[in-house]
Amino acid sequence: MSTPPSIVEKVEKKNKFEKYKEEKDGLAVKDELDMFAQMGWEAIDKTDLTGRLKWLGVFYREVTPGKFMLRLRMPNGVLSSHKLRILAEIVQQYGDDGCADITTRQNLQLRGVRLEDIPEIFNRFKQAGLTSIQSGMDNVRNITGSPVAGIAVNELIDTQGLVRKVQDMITNNSEGNYDFTNLPRKFNIAIEGSREDSIHSEINDIAFIPAFKDGTEDSELGFNVIVGGFFSARRCDSAIPLDAWVPADDTVVELCRAILIVFRDNGSRGNRQQTRLMWLIEAMGLPAFRSAVEAQMGKALALAAPVDAITEESKSDHLGVHPQKQPGLNYVGLHVPVGHIYAEDMFEFARLAEVYGNGEIRLTVEQNVIIPNIADSRLATFLQEEPVQRFSINPSPLVRSSVSCTGSRFCNFALIETKQRAHTLAQRLDAALTINQPVRMHWTGCPNSCGQPQVADIGFLGTKARKDGKSVEAVDIYMGGKVGKHAQLGERVMQAVPCEDLETVVSELLKEKFGATVK
Ligand code: SRM
Ligand code: SF4
């Protein structure tokens, strides 16, 4: 059944991104990559270089001319030591330029990459079952799921297979899928299977949250569906209930496909700031949007279950040692300061996973690493390992909970440097204060909010301020973000605080609002 035509009757001027997509679909550069590699980056058409290549996960970095960022896809944040070693070998060949970042969507980005090497890198990806396809621009981003899917003691649904199926549907098994490469805008999907909101489901365009069909634990377990969550420079909103429950089977894939088609065919392609899914839902009205999705699926959706099965108030950061549901096995969360790693770290994580676990590695949206499947008998030796001292299982409180976007070191949008500053401030405040409760601090370099300051206890959003007659790097401060059962977005509480004043300002906030005391 196809979507009813002209659901949103509105004549609008298409934005400039739509014009270049009409001229040539982003995915089309897949067939031109060998030619691009031979031509060299300076000779490539500017729109291909700075725009369409992102459809392949290849991001030209103006900040570091000639060096590219490669954004992978890591469904559910799960990878193997074999894959990680290949990624480490790739960044290793770029010497001082080569490094990687764990992202806020439990994913990996490689840095320092040269265009002439990308065809060969893609061959290696293919052989290893890795892909970076459709990871940027008007595509569906990495699909997130609980980083301890399949191993958490109180897990409800192991989402790994479903996340993989949704990714395969969207990307045509990583070959690229023209059905979904011309969405009106980027799109985020999360499938949560644990009893906690481990992946910030509420800030995704579609999120699946475990729910028993009749609200009681003896009825069928599936998901309630929420839609339309997003952050953008002008507007940030939590997802709203679609009022739909789906079983934990291929219906999840069908529903994602249907929503994507309704969005693709009806979403606004005008003002780029008003093109995310929520704007379409509002333009249509939720009941009409829901009906259009049902029409696309060719079947009625069940009404949402009375309550989500999420029972936990708070959200774990998964650091430290945790027994798994498999008796005698443990997962250990290692802290990676603001997610930034080098080839040697990646080799070490791969080695630890092989020597102590089963070769598996997990990534979290807090930009950390989990090594699962470590036997009780191997735990003590594992904890003595040098990388486990460096990537601590129990870092000081503010260092532990700092998350940061890329910032000005590599991102052209950035108004401030973020990663180094986030880590240094956390270290200095940890040294000065005793803090007995977790305080999640998120940094983002510009209003795009990739570092999710709105979900933090204290969020920092990069801006500029004037101080002593000079323009200086500054932040707007957000507070009140809550995660878990009662997730809510934080609000801006201070504007344009110069970064050089932050140690004093944040120290006062920590004392006043979070009971911190001077050491
Ligand atoms: Fe983001 C654009 C980095 C998560 C909202 N984001 C960008 C670009 C691609 C801009 C660019 O071309 O330079 C950044 C690349 C910088 C670089 O070199 O690393 C970038 N975003 C990131 C990452 C790497 C931040 C991080 O350090 O972890 C995250 C990659 C996730 C992934 O693996 O795919 C990342 N971005 C997010 C999130 C958080 C999330 O998904 O939970 C958001 C807010 C949630 C959302 O999208 O609703 C986010 N990024 C944006 C936006 C604003 C979107 C909008 O609707 O207006 C942009 C700009 C745009 O799309 O126009 C953007
Ligand atoms: Fe770049 Fe801004 Fe996103 Fe940070 S928030 S990665 S500065 S686009």
Coordinates of C-alpha atoms and ligand atoms in Angstrom, one line a residue, residues 54 59 61 69 71 102-105 107 109 111 141 185-186 188 203 230-233 276 367 404-406 410-411 413 419 448-450 452, ligand 1:
K54 CA 29.4 12.3 3.3
F59 CA 34.0 13.9 5.6
R61 CA 37.8 18.5 7.0
M69 CA 37.3 11.9 8.6
R71 CA 32.5 7.9 10.1
I102 CA 34.1 7.2 20.0
T103 CA 31.0 9.2 19.2
T104 CA 27.9 10.1 21.1
R105 CA 26.1 7.5 19.0
N107 CA 30.2 4.7 16.9
Q109 CA 35.2 8.1 13.5
R111 CA 40.9 10.8 11.4
R141 CA 22.8 7.7 11.5
R185 CA 17.2 15.6 6.6
K186 CA 19.3 13.5 8.9
N188 CA 18.2 9.0 14.2
I203 CA 16.3 12.5 21.5
F230 CA 15.8 15.9 17.8
F231 CA 18.3 18.7 18.5
S232 CA 19.0 21.4 16.0
A233 CA 20.4 24.9 16.3
R276 CA 13.4 17.1 10.8
Q367 CA 32.1 7.6 24.5
S404 CA 32.3 16.1 24.4
C405 CA 31.7 16.7 20.8
T406 CA 34.6 17.1 18.3
F410 CA 38.5 19.1 13.5
C411 CA 35.0 20.6 13.1
F413 CA 31.2 24.6 12.8
K419 CA 37.5 18.0 24.1
N448 CA 24.1 21.8 16.6
S449 CA 24.4 20.0 20.0
C450 CA 26.2 16.9 18.9
Q452 CA 24.0 16.7 23.8
Ligands
SRM1 FE1 26.5 15.9 14.9 C1 26.7 17.8 12.1 C2 29.8 15.3 14.8 C3 26.2 13.4 17.1 C4 23.4 17.1 15.6 N1 28.0 16.4 13.6 C5 27.9 17.2 12.5 C6 29.2 17.2 11.7 C7 29.1 16.2 10.6 C8 29.4 18.6 11.0 C9 30.6 18.6 10.1 O1 30.5 18.2 8.9 O2 31.7 18.9 10.5 C10 30.2 16.9 12.8 C11 31.5 16.2 12.4 C12 32.6 16.7 13.2 C13 33.8 15.8 13.2 O3 34.7 16.0 12.5 O4 33.7 14.8 14.1 C14 29.3 16.2 13.8 N2 27.7 14.5 15.7 C15 29.1 14.5 15.6 C16 29.7 13.5 16.5 C17 31.0 12.9 16.0 C18 29.9 14.2 17.9 C19 30.8 13.4 18.8 O5 31.9 13.9 19.1 O6 30.4 12.3 19.3 C20 28.5 12.6 16.7 C21 28.5 11.5 15.6 C22 27.4 10.5 15.9 C23 27.5 9.3 14.9 O7 28.3 8.4 15.2 O8 26.8 9.4 13.8 C24 27.4 13.5 16.5 N3 25.0 15.2 16.0 C25 25.1 14.3 17.0 C26 24.0 14.3 17.8 C27 23.8 13.5 19.1 C28 22.9 12.2 18.9 O9 22.7 11.8 17.8 O10 22.5 11.7 20.0 C29 23.2 15.4 17.4 C30 21.9 15.9 18.1 C31 20.8 15.0 17.9 C32 20.0 15.1 16.6 O11 20.7 15.0 15.5 O12 18.8 15.3 16.6 C33 23.9 16.0 16.3 N4 25.3 17.2 13.9 C34 24.1 17.6 14.5 C35 23.5 18.6 13.6 C36 22.2 19.4 13.8 C37 21.1 18.6 13.2 C38 19.9 19.4 12.9 O13 18.8 18.8 12.7 O14 19.9 20.6 12.8 C39 24.5 18.9 12.6 C40 24.4 19.9 11.5 C41 23.5 19.5 10.4 O15 23.1 18.4 10.3 O16 23.1 20.4 9.7 C42 25.6 17.9 12.9

